[in-house]
Amino acid sequence: MAKEFAVPFHWRRFKERYRLIGSRCDHCEKCFYPARVICPGCRRGGHMKEIKFSGKGKVHSYTIIRVPPEGFREYIPYIIVIVELEEGAKVLSQIVDCEPKDVKIGMRVTSCFRRIRTENETGLVLYGFKFRSV
Amino acid sequence: MNELKPKRGVAIIGIGITKFGEHWNLGLKELAVQAGTKAVEDAGISGEDIQLVVGGNMSSGLFTGQEHEAGLLADYLGLNPIPAIRTEGACSSGGLAMRVGCLAVASGMYNFVAVGGVEKMTDVYGPQATTALSGAMDYETEAYFGATFPGIYALIARRHMHEYGTTRKQLSLIAVKNHRNALHNPYAQYRKKITIGDVEKSMMVADPLRLLDCSPITDGAATVILAPADLARKYTDTPIYVRASAQASDTLSLFSRRSITTLDATVYAAKEAYRQARLSPKDIDFAEVHDCFTIAEICAYEDLGFTEKGKGGKLIEEGETEMGGKIPVNASGGLKAKGHPVGATGIAQIVEIVKQLKGEAEKRQVKNAELGLAHNVGGSGATATVHILSRDR
Ligand SMILES: [Zn+2]
């Protein structure tokens, strides 16, 4: 993930990454992260509306990254989790303020705003949601 | 799925493969040319007979700086001006090439099609290769947050263990079996026996997956020559027939799936393949499945219908997928030990199935091999292909 892109590449994702905004189908009532224009279940039968997720959920699965991709070396070991949000959608990010040995499936978490990494060449600091235990 | 019928049957009349491993002296084009030349010679045709080239390749751009892989193949295989098409579906790029080749012959548009797969992965350093492979998952919602490709399969493994009680030992047994099988495959990257202890002492990559749970970084290429089933016997006494060629898609990101322990793309592709061939999983004699990580082979057992969901770990523990078991899996050594040059893997699996069906697999020959299945996955399961091959039409 270390290829460095122009600013709009990140800027257009601020809503989903900074405020955890996705979409909800007004027909089947399913929630999606990231936002989709088309509901995979209802296709054009449904209309998508923006939804701001509460950020509350529980750990569905986890792993501890020990061999990092480019740009993440300084952060290892870090914990990657899939979180099932209370609205039903799942998301992937890191869990913070938690020792690798303490993370468990089913653990209750809430989202927080954190730095993801800093790009080398542009110096751009990338942010996004992560999770912490409640 | 659709009920469309092919206009005519498809057969494989020639195969070629390079040794898998780290080839300091061979670049992308030399690998492809080596496998291609072998396949044309094996088919007993000449270059002029070939009417279409399909080349599976995941990321020659990130691995070697060279895009436009199909153009490169036609050029250096000396096949200009016939058309050449690149197929890309991450690690299933080879499986897609096979499907496009089958569609081209089955439609009646082309008689002789060279279907290749190639990946040159060792011209970049480890972290860059990791980055290139991370493009197989959802870049903006998985890779952005620091997930790695082994990390994504580790999430599958952790949840599979949680839901079904799959054990560390069962994962290890997959690696041990595939390494043992590769001992008898002269084209394999790693011909080295390993023990459960070796797997469990190897470096942790992404808990619970260790280094020896992961397929390696590999250079390699493979090619098959396709022809209409009706013409195949003119060129070989032992044509191998394509009984099914199926493919399905799923969400790019793992977390968006119905279940993270089932690869629905595999489930649907398999269902469609069994329908095309009018067969059930019980009829399959042996298989080459996509074991990019040990957990992936366990999921494949379940999603291909070799056992019930959740019982994949038990299947390996009971020895059913070992050589001599009920359904030997990855006699070639699989991606784990034979090596995984991502774009070539799907075709290398077809090459192995053909060798087995022709009884030419030497010391790793599966007994009574009549129906073989090849299963190729892209990313964490956004794409899957299933091919069923047989000695009979
Ligand atoms: Zn809907």
Coordinates of C-alpha atoms and ligand atoms in Angstrom, one line a residue:
Chain A
M1 CA 0.0 0.0 0.0
A2 CA 2.9 2.4 -0.3
K3 CA 2.3 3.8 -3.7
E4 CA 1.8 7.5 -3.2
F5 CA -1.2 9.1 -4.9
A6 CA -2.4 12.7 -5.6
V7 CA -4.3 14.3 -2.7
P8 CA -7.8 13.9 -4.3
F9 CA -7.3 10.1 -4.1
H10 CA -7.6 10.4 -0.3
W11 CA -9.7 13.5 -0.1
R12 CA -12.7 11.9 -1.8
R13 CA -12.7 9.2 0.9
F14 CA -12.7 11.6 3.9
K15 CA -16.4 11.0 4.7
E16 CA -16.1 7.2 4.8
R17 CA -12.7 7.2 6.6
Y18 CA -13.1 10.1 9.0
R19 CA -16.7 9.9 9.9
L20 CA -17.6 6.2 9.1
I21 CA -20.3 7.1 6.6
G22 CA -21.8 4.4 4.5
S23 CA -25.1 3.8 2.8
R24 CA -28.5 2.2 3.7
C25 CA -31.0 0.8 1.2
D26 CA -34.5 2.2 1.8
H27 CA -36.0 -1.0 0.3
C28 CA -34.3 -3.9 2.1
E29 CA -32.9 -1.7 4.9
K30 CA -29.5 -3.2 4.6
C31 CA -26.4 -1.1 5.5
F32 CA -23.2 -1.0 3.6
Y33 CA -19.7 0.2 4.2
P34 CA -18.2 1.7 2.1
A35 CA -21.2 3.5 0.5
R36 CA -22.6 1.9 -2.6
V37 CA -24.8 3.5 -5.3
I38 CA -26.5 0.2 -6.2
C39 CA -27.9 -2.2 -3.6
P40 CA -26.6 -5.7 -4.4
G41 CA -29.9 -7.2 -3.3
C42 CA -32.4 -4.8 -4.8
R43 CA -30.4 -3.2 -7.6
R44 CA -32.5 -0.4 -9.0
G45 CA -35.5 -1.4 -6.8
G46 CA -33.8 0.3 -3.8
H47 CA -32.6 3.8 -3.1
M48 CA -29.4 4.3 -1.2
K49 CA -29.3 7.0 1.5
E50 CA -26.3 8.1 3.5
I51 CA -25.9 6.6 7.0
K52 CA -23.5 7.6 9.7
F53 CA -22.6 4.4 11.6
S54 CA -22.5 4.7 15.4
G55 CA -19.0 3.1 15.4
K56 CA -20.1 0.6 18.0
G57 CA -19.7 -3.1 17.3
K58 CA -17.9 -6.3 18.2
V59 CA -14.9 -8.1 16.9
H60 CA -15.8 -10.7 14.3
S61 CA -12.2 -11.8 13.6
Y62 CA -8.7 -10.6 14.1
T63 CA -5.1 -11.0 13.2
I64 CA -1.8 -9.5 14.2
I65 CA 0.3 -8.2 11.3
R66 CA 4.0 -9.0 11.9
V67 CA 5.2 -8.8 8.3
P68 CA 4.1 -5.4 7.1
P69 CA 3.4 -4.0 3.7
E70 CA 5.4 -1.0 2.5
G71 CA 4.7 2.1 4.7
F72 CA 3.7 0.2 7.8
R73 CA 7.1 -1.1 9.1
E74 CA 7.2 1.3 12.0
Y75 CA 3.8 0.1 13.3
I76 CA 4.3 -3.6 13.6
P77 CA 3.0 -5.6 15.4
Y78 CA -0.5 -4.2 14.8
I79 CA -3.9 -5.8 15.1
I80 CA -6.3 -5.9 12.2
V81 CA -9.9 -6.6 13.0
I82 CA -13.1 -7.1 11.2
V83 CA -15.8 -5.4 13.3
E84 CA -19.5 -6.2 13.0
L85 CA -21.2 -2.8 13.5
E86 CA -24.4 -2.6 15.5
E87 CA -26.2 -1.5 12.2
G88 CA -25.2 -4.9 10.7
A89 CA -22.5 -3.9 8.2
K90 CA -18.9 -5.1 8.8
V91 CA -15.8 -3.0 8.4
L92 CA -12.0 -3.7 8.6
S93 CA -9.5 -1.6 10.4
Q94 CA -7.0 -1.7 13.3
I95 CA -7.6 -1.9 17.0
V96 CA -5.6 0.4 19.2
D97 CA -4.7 0.6 22.9
C98 CA -4.9 -3.2 23.1
E99 CA -2.1 -5.7 23.5
P100 CA -2.1 -8.5 20.8
K101 CA -2.8 -11.1 23.5
D102 CA -5.9 -9.3 24.7
V103 CA -7.9 -9.2 21.5
K104 CA -10.8 -11.7 21.4
I105 CA -13.6 -12.5 19.0
G106 CA -16.8 -11.0 20.4
M107 CA -15.0 -8.1 22.2
R108 CA -17.0 -4.9 22.3
V109 CA -15.4 -2.0 20.5
T110 CA -16.1 1.6 19.5
S111 CA -14.5 3.6 16.7
C112 CA -12.0 6.4 17.2
F113 CA -10.1 8.7 14.9
R114 CA -6.4 7.9 14.4
R115 CA -3.5 8.3 12.1
I116 CA -3.0 5.4 9.7
R117 CA 0.4 6.2 8.4
T118 CA 2.6 9.0 6.9
E119 CA 3.6 8.9 3.3
N120 CA 7.4 9.1 2.7
E121 CA 7.7 11.3 -0.3
T122 CA 4.7 13.7 0.0
G123 CA 4.7 13.9 3.8
L124 CA 1.0 13.5 3.6
V125 CA -0.5 12.1 6.9
L126 CA -3.2 9.6 6.3
Y127 CA -6.0 9.3 8.8
G128 CA -9.0 7.1 9.4
F129 CA -11.2 5.3 11.9
K130 CA -9.7 2.6 14.1
F131 CA -11.3 0.8 17.1
R132 CA -10.7 0.6 20.8
S133 CA -12.1 -1.7 23.4
V134 CA -15.0 -0.4 25.6
Chain B
M1 CA -26.8 -19.2 -13.8
N2 CA -27.3 -19.5 -17.5
E3 CA -28.5 -22.5 -19.5
L4 CA -26.5 -21.5 -22.6
K5 CA -24.8 -24.4 -24.3
P6 CA -21.4 -24.4 -26.0
K7 CA -21.5 -24.9 -29.8
R8 CA -18.8 -27.6 -29.5
G9 CA -16.6 -29.4 -27.1
V10 CA -13.0 -28.4 -26.2
A11 CA -10.0 -30.5 -25.7
I12 CA -6.4 -30.0 -24.6
I13 CA -3.8 -31.3 -27.0
G14 CA -0.6 -30.0 -25.6
I15 CA 0.9 -28.8 -22.3
G16 CA 4.1 -27.0 -21.3
I17 CA 5.5 -25.7 -18.0
T18 CA 8.7 -24.2 -16.7
K19 CA 10.4 -25.2 -13.5
F20 CA 8.9 -23.1 -10.7
G21 CA 11.2 -21.1 -8.5
E22 CA 13.6 -18.2 -8.6
H23 CA 14.9 -17.7 -12.1
W24 CA 17.7 -15.2 -12.1
N25 CA 18.4 -15.8 -15.8
L26 CA 14.9 -15.7 -17.1
G27 CA 12.6 -12.7 -17.4
L28 CA 8.9 -12.5 -18.1
K29 CA 9.2 -13.1 -21.8
E30 CA 11.7 -16.0 -21.5
L31 CA 9.5 -17.8 -19.0
A32 CA 6.4 -17.4 -21.3
V33 CA 8.3 -18.5 -24.4
Q34 CA 9.8 -21.6 -22.7
A35 CA 6.4 -22.8 -21.6
G36 CA 4.7 -21.9 -24.9
T37 CA 7.3 -23.6 -27.0
K38 CA 7.0 -26.8 -25.0
A39 CA 3.2 -26.8 -25.3
V40 CA 3.3 -26.3 -29.1
E41 CA 5.8 -29.1 -29.5
D42 CA 3.8 -31.4 -27.2
A43 CA 0.7 -30.7 -29.3
G44 CA 2.6 -31.6 -32.5
I45 CA 1.3 -28.4 -34.3
S46 CA 3.3 -25.5 -35.6
G47 CA 3.2 -21.9 -34.6
E48 CA 1.2 -21.1 -37.8
D49 CA -1.7 -23.2 -36.6
I50 CA -2.3 -21.0 -33.6
Q51 CA -5.0 -18.5 -34.1
L52 CA -5.3 -16.8 -30.7
V53 CA -3.1 -16.3 -27.6
V54 CA -4.7 -15.8 -24.2
G55 CA -2.2 -14.8 -21.5
G56 CA -3.1 -14.8 -17.8
N57 CA -1.0 -12.4 -15.7
M58 CA -1.8 -10.6 -12.5
S59 CA 0.7 -7.7 -12.2
S60 CA 3.6 -7.7 -14.6
G61 CA 3.5 -3.9 -14.2
L62 CA 4.2 -3.9 -10.5
F63 CA 6.5 -6.9 -10.6
T64 CA 8.6 -6.1 -13.7
G65 CA 7.5 -2.6 -15.0
Q66 CA 6.0 -4.2 -18.1
E67 CA 2.3 -4.0 -18.8
H68 CA 0.8 -5.1 -22.1
E69 CA 1.7 -8.7 -21.3
A70 CA -0.3 -10.3 -24.1
G71 CA 1.4 -8.1 -26.7
L72 CA 4.7 -9.2 -25.3
L73 CA 3.7 -12.9 -25.6
A74 CA 2.6 -12.7 -29.2
D75 CA 5.7 -10.8 -30.1
Y76 CA 8.3 -13.0 -28.5
L77 CA 6.5 -16.2 -29.3
G78 CA 6.8 -15.1 -32.9
L79 CA 3.0 -15.2 -33.4
N80 CA 2.3 -11.7 -34.8
P81 CA -0.2 -10.7 -36.2
I82 CA -2.6 -13.1 -34.5
P83 CA -4.7 -11.5 -31.6
A84 CA -3.5 -11.8 -28.1
I85 CA -5.6 -11.1 -25.0
R86 CA -4.4 -10.7 -21.4
T87 CA -6.7 -11.8 -18.6
E88 CA -6.4 -10.5 -15.1
G89 CA -8.2 -11.7 -12.0
A90 CA -5.4 -11.4 -9.5
C91 CA -4.3 -15.0 -8.5
S92 CA -7.0 -16.4 -10.8
S93 CA -5.7 -14.7 -13.9
G94 CA -4.6 -18.2 -15.2
G95 CA -8.0 -19.7 -14.6
L96 CA -9.6 -16.8 -16.4
A97 CA -7.2 -17.3 -19.4
M98 CA -8.3 -21.0 -19.5
R99 CA -11.9 -19.9 -19.5
V100 CA -11.5 -17.3 -22.3
G101 CA -9.6 -19.9 -24.3
C102 CA -12.4 -22.4 -23.8
L103 CA -15.0 -19.8 -24.8
A104 CA -13.1 -19.0 -28.0
V105 CA -12.9 -22.6 -29.1
A106 CA -16.4 -23.6 -27.9
S107 CA -17.9 -20.6 -29.8
G108 CA -16.5 -21.9 -33.1
M109 CA -14.5 -18.7 -33.6
Y110 CA -11.1 -20.3 -33.2
N111 CA -9.7 -23.8 -33.6
F112 CA -6.3 -23.6 -32.0
V113 CA -5.7 -21.4 -29.0
A114 CA -2.6 -21.1 -26.9
V115 CA -3.6 -20.4 -23.3
G116 CA -0.8 -19.3 -21.1
G117 CA -0.1 -17.9 -17.7
V118 CA 3.1 -16.2 -16.5
E119 CA 4.3 -14.3 -13.5
K120 CA 7.8 -13.0 -12.8
M121 CA 7.8 -12.1 -9.1
T122 CA 11.4 -12.1 -7.9
D123 CA 12.7 -9.0 -9.8
V124 CA 11.3 -6.9 -6.9
Y125 CA 12.1 -7.1 -3.2
G126 CA 9.8 -8.6 -0.6
P127 CA 7.9 -5.5 0.6
Q128 CA 7.2 -4.5 -3.0
A129 CA 6.0 -7.9 -3.8
T130 CA 3.7 -7.7 -0.8
T131 CA 2.4 -4.4 -2.1
A132 CA 1.8 -5.8 -5.5
L133 CA -0.2 -8.7 -4.1
S134 CA -2.2 -6.4 -1.8
G135 CA -3.9 -5.1 -5.0
A136 CA -5.8 -8.5 -5.1
M137 CA -7.9 -7.3 -2.2
D138 CA -10.0 -4.2 -1.8
Y139 CA -7.4 -1.5 -2.0
E140 CA -9.3 1.4 -0.4
T141 CA -10.9 -0.4 2.5
E142 CA -8.5 -3.3 3.3
A143 CA -5.0 -2.4 2.1
Y144 CA -5.4 1.3 3.2
F145 CA -5.8 0.2 6.8
G146 CA -2.7 -2.0 6.8
A147 CA -4.2 -5.3 6.0
T148 CA -1.8 -7.7 4.1
F149 CA -2.8 -10.6 1.9
P150 CA -1.7 -13.2 4.5
G151 CA -3.5 -11.0 7.0
I152 CA -6.8 -11.4 5.1
Y153 CA -6.5 -15.2 5.1
A154 CA -5.5 -15.1 8.7
L155 CA -8.9 -13.4 9.5
I156 CA -10.6 -16.3 7.6
A157 CA -8.5 -18.8 9.6
R158 CA -9.2 -17.3 13.0
R159 CA -12.9 -17.2 12.4
H160 CA -12.9 -20.8 10.9
M161 CA -11.1 -22.0 14.1
H162 CA -13.7 -20.1 16.2
E163 CA -16.8 -21.3 14.4
Y164 CA -15.8 -24.9 13.5
G165 CA -13.0 -25.8 15.9
T166 CA -10.4 -26.1 13.1
T167 CA -7.0 -26.7 14.8
R168 CA -3.5 -25.5 14.3
K169 CA -2.5 -29.1 13.6
Q170 CA -5.0 -29.4 10.8
L171 CA -3.5 -26.3 9.1
S172 CA 0.0 -27.7 9.5
L173 CA -1.1 -31.0 8.0
I174 CA -2.0 -29.3 4.7
A175 CA 1.5 -27.8 4.4
V176 CA 3.1 -31.1 5.4
K177 CA 1.1 -33.0 2.8
N178 CA 1.7 -30.6 0.0
H179 CA 5.5 -30.5 0.6
R180 CA 5.5 -34.3 0.7
N181 CA 3.7 -34.4 -2.7
A182 CA 6.1 -31.9 -4.2
L183 CA 9.1 -34.2 -3.5
H184 CA 8.0 -36.1 -6.6
N185 CA 7.4 -33.1 -8.8
P186 CA 10.5 -32.1 -10.7
Y187 CA 8.9 -28.7 -11.6
A188 CA 8.2 -27.8 -7.9
Q189 CA 9.9 -24.9 -6.2
Y190 CA 10.3 -26.6 -2.8
R191 CA 11.2 -30.3 -2.9
K192 CA 11.8 -30.5 0.8
K193 CA 10.0 -32.6 3.4
I194 CA 8.7 -30.6 6.3
T195 CA 7.2 -31.7 9.7
I196 CA 4.3 -30.3 11.8
G197 CA 7.0 -29.0 14.1
D198 CA 8.7 -27.1 11.3
V199 CA 5.4 -25.4 10.4
E200 CA 4.6 -24.5 14.0
K201 CA 8.1 -23.2 14.7
S202 CA 8.2 -21.1 11.5
M203 CA 8.0 -17.3 11.7
M204 CA 4.6 -15.8 12.5
V205 CA 3.4 -13.7 9.6
A206 CA -0.2 -12.8 10.6
D207 CA -1.6 -14.8 13.5
P208 CA -2.5 -17.6 13.3
L209 CA -0.7 -18.0 9.9
R210 CA 3.0 -18.7 9.9
L211 CA 5.6 -18.6 7.1
L212 CA 5.0 -22.3 6.3
D213 CA 1.3 -21.7 6.0
C214 CA 1.9 -19.4 3.1
S215 CA 2.6 -20.1 -0.6
P216 CA 5.9 -18.6 -1.8
I217 CA 7.0 -15.9 -4.2
T218 CA 7.7 -17.7 -7.5
D219 CA 8.7 -17.2 -11.1
G220 CA 7.1 -19.5 -13.6
A221 CA 4.9 -20.0 -16.7
A222 CA 2.6 -22.7 -18.0
T223 CA 0.8 -23.1 -21.3
V224 CA -1.9 -25.4 -22.8
I225 CA -3.0 -25.7 -26.4
L226 CA -6.8 -26.0 -26.9
A227 CA -8.5 -27.5 -29.9
P228 CA -12.1 -28.5 -30.8
A229 CA -12.9 -31.9 -29.3
D230 CA -13.8 -33.2 -32.8
L231 CA -10.3 -32.5 -34.2
A232 CA -8.3 -33.4 -31.1
R233 CA -7.6 -37.1 -32.0
K234 CA -5.8 -36.0 -35.2
Y235 CA -3.1 -34.5 -33.1
T236 CA -2.9 -36.8 -30.1
D237 CA -3.9 -40.3 -29.0
T238 CA -4.7 -39.0 -25.6
P239 CA -6.6 -35.7 -25.8
I240 CA -8.0 -34.5 -22.5
Y241 CA -11.5 -33.1 -22.6
V242 CA -12.8 -30.0 -20.9
R243 CA -16.0 -31.2 -19.3
A244 CA -16.7 -27.9 -17.4
S245 CA -15.4 -24.4 -17.4
A246 CA -17.1 -22.2 -14.7
Q247 CA -16.5 -19.0 -13.0
A248 CA -18.1 -16.8 -10.3
S249 CA -17.6 -13.5 -8.5
D250 CA -18.1 -12.2 -5.0
T251 CA -17.3 -9.0 -3.1
L252 CA -13.7 -7.8 -3.4
S253 CA -13.5 -7.1 0.4
L254 CA -13.6 -10.1 2.7
F255 CA -15.7 -8.2 5.4
S256 CA -18.6 -7.6 3.0
R257 CA -19.3 -11.3 2.5
R258 CA -22.3 -13.2 3.8
S259 CA -19.7 -15.3 5.7
I260 CA -16.0 -14.8 5.9
T261 CA -15.4 -18.6 6.2
T262 CA -17.1 -19.5 2.9
L263 CA -15.8 -18.5 -0.5
D264 CA -19.2 -18.1 -2.2
A265 CA -17.4 -17.6 -5.6
T266 CA -16.0 -21.1 -5.2
V267 CA -19.4 -22.5 -4.2
Y268 CA -21.1 -21.0 -7.2
A269 CA -18.4 -21.8 -9.7
A270 CA -18.3 -25.4 -8.5
K271 CA -22.1 -25.7 -8.6
E272 CA -22.0 -24.5 -12.2
A273 CA -19.1 -26.8 -13.1
Y274 CA -20.9 -29.9 -11.7
R275 CA -24.0 -28.9 -13.6
Q276 CA -22.1 -28.5 -16.9
A277 CA -20.4 -31.9 -16.5
R278 CA -23.5 -33.6 -15.0
L279 CA -21.4 -34.7 -12.1
S280 CA -21.3 -34.4 -8.3
P281 CA -18.4 -33.8 -6.0
K282 CA -18.4 -37.5 -5.2
D283 CA -17.5 -38.3 -8.9
I284 CA -14.2 -36.3 -8.8
D285 CA -11.2 -38.6 -8.5
F286 CA -8.6 -35.9 -7.6
A287 CA -8.2 -32.1 -7.5
E288 CA -5.7 -29.3 -7.7
V289 CA -7.1 -26.6 -5.4
H290 CA -6.0 -23.1 -4.6
D291 CA -4.0 -23.4 -1.4
C292 CA -2.4 -20.0 -1.3
F293 CA -2.5 -20.4 2.4
T294 CA -3.2 -23.6 4.4
I295 CA -6.6 -22.4 5.5
A296 CA -7.6 -21.8 1.8
E297 CA -7.2 -25.5 1.1
I298 CA -9.5 -26.4 4.1
C299 CA -12.1 -23.9 2.8
A300 CA -11.8 -25.3 -0.7
Y301 CA -12.6 -28.9 0.5
E302 CA -15.8 -27.5 2.0
D303 CA -16.8 -25.0 -0.8
L304 CA -16.1 -27.5 -3.6
G305 CA -18.4 -30.0 -1.8
F306 CA -15.7 -32.6 -0.9
T307 CA -17.0 -32.4 2.7
E308 CA -19.6 -30.5 4.7
K309 CA -19.0 -26.9 5.8
G310 CA -16.8 -26.9 8.9
K311 CA -15.4 -30.4 8.3
G312 CA -12.4 -29.5 6.1
G313 CA -10.0 -29.8 8.9
K314 CA -11.3 -33.3 9.7
L315 CA -10.9 -34.3 6.0
I316 CA -7.1 -33.7 6.1
E317 CA -6.7 -35.1 9.5
E318 CA -8.4 -38.4 8.4
G319 CA -6.0 -38.5 5.4
E320 CA -8.7 -38.5 2.8
T321 CA -6.9 -35.9 0.6
E322 CA -3.5 -37.5 0.9
M323 CA -2.1 -39.6 -2.0
G324 CA -4.0 -42.9 -1.8
G325 CA -6.9 -41.2 0.1
K326 CA -10.5 -40.9 -1.1
I327 CA -9.7 -37.8 -3.1
P328 CA -6.1 -36.8 -3.4
V329 CA -5.7 -33.0 -3.4
N330 CA -2.7 -31.1 -4.8
A331 CA -0.6 -34.1 -5.9
S332 CA 1.6 -31.5 -7.6
G333 CA 2.6 -30.0 -4.3
G334 CA 0.0 -27.3 -4.7
L335 CA 0.7 -23.6 -4.5
K336 CA 2.3 -24.2 -1.2
A337 CA 5.2 -26.3 -2.4
K338 CA 5.1 -26.3 -6.2
G339 CA 5.1 -22.5 -6.0
H340 CA 2.7 -19.8 -6.8
P341 CA 3.6 -17.5 -9.7
V342 CA 0.2 -15.9 -9.4
G343 CA -0.8 -15.5 -13.1
A344 CA 0.6 -18.9 -14.1
T345 CA -1.0 -20.9 -11.2
G346 CA -4.4 -21.5 -12.9
I347 CA -2.7 -23.0 -16.0
A348 CA -0.2 -24.9 -14.0
Q349 CA -3.1 -26.6 -12.3
I350 CA -4.5 -27.6 -15.7
V351 CA -1.1 -28.9 -16.7
E352 CA -1.0 -31.1 -13.6
I353 CA -4.5 -32.5 -14.2
V354 CA -3.7 -33.3 -17.8
K355 CA -0.5 -35.2 -16.7
Q356 CA -2.4 -37.2 -14.1
L357 CA -5.2 -38.0 -16.6
K358 CA -2.7 -39.2 -19.1
G359 CA -0.9 -41.3 -16.5
E360 CA 2.3 -39.3 -16.9
A361 CA 2.7 -38.0 -13.4
E362 CA 5.4 -40.6 -12.5
K363 CA 5.9 -41.1 -8.8
R364 CA 3.1 -38.8 -7.9
Q365 CA 0.6 -40.5 -10.1
V366 CA -3.0 -40.7 -8.7
K367 CA -4.5 -44.2 -9.2
N368 CA -7.5 -44.5 -11.4
A369 CA -7.4 -40.8 -12.4
E370 CA -10.3 -40.3 -14.7
L371 CA -11.9 -37.0 -13.6
G372 CA -9.9 -34.2 -12.3
L373 CA -10.9 -30.8 -11.0
A374 CA -8.9 -27.5 -11.0
H375 CA -9.9 -24.7 -8.6
N376 CA -8.3 -21.3 -8.9
V377 CA -9.1 -18.3 -6.7
G378 CA -8.5 -14.5 -7.2
G379 CA -7.7 -12.4 -4.1
S380 CA -9.6 -13.6 -1.0
G381 CA -12.3 -15.0 -3.2
A382 CA -13.7 -12.2 -5.4
T383 CA -13.1 -14.5 -8.3
A384 CA -13.0 -18.2 -8.6
T385 CA -12.8 -20.6 -11.5
V386 CA -13.5 -24.3 -11.6
H387 CA -12.5 -26.6 -14.5
I388 CA -13.3 -30.3 -14.7
L389 CA -11.2 -32.4 -17.1
S390 CA -11.6 -36.0 -18.2
R391 CA -10.1 -38.7 -20.4
D392 CA -13.6 -39.3 -21.8
R393 CA -15.7 -36.8 -23.8
Ligands
ZN1 ZN -31.7 -3.3 -0.9

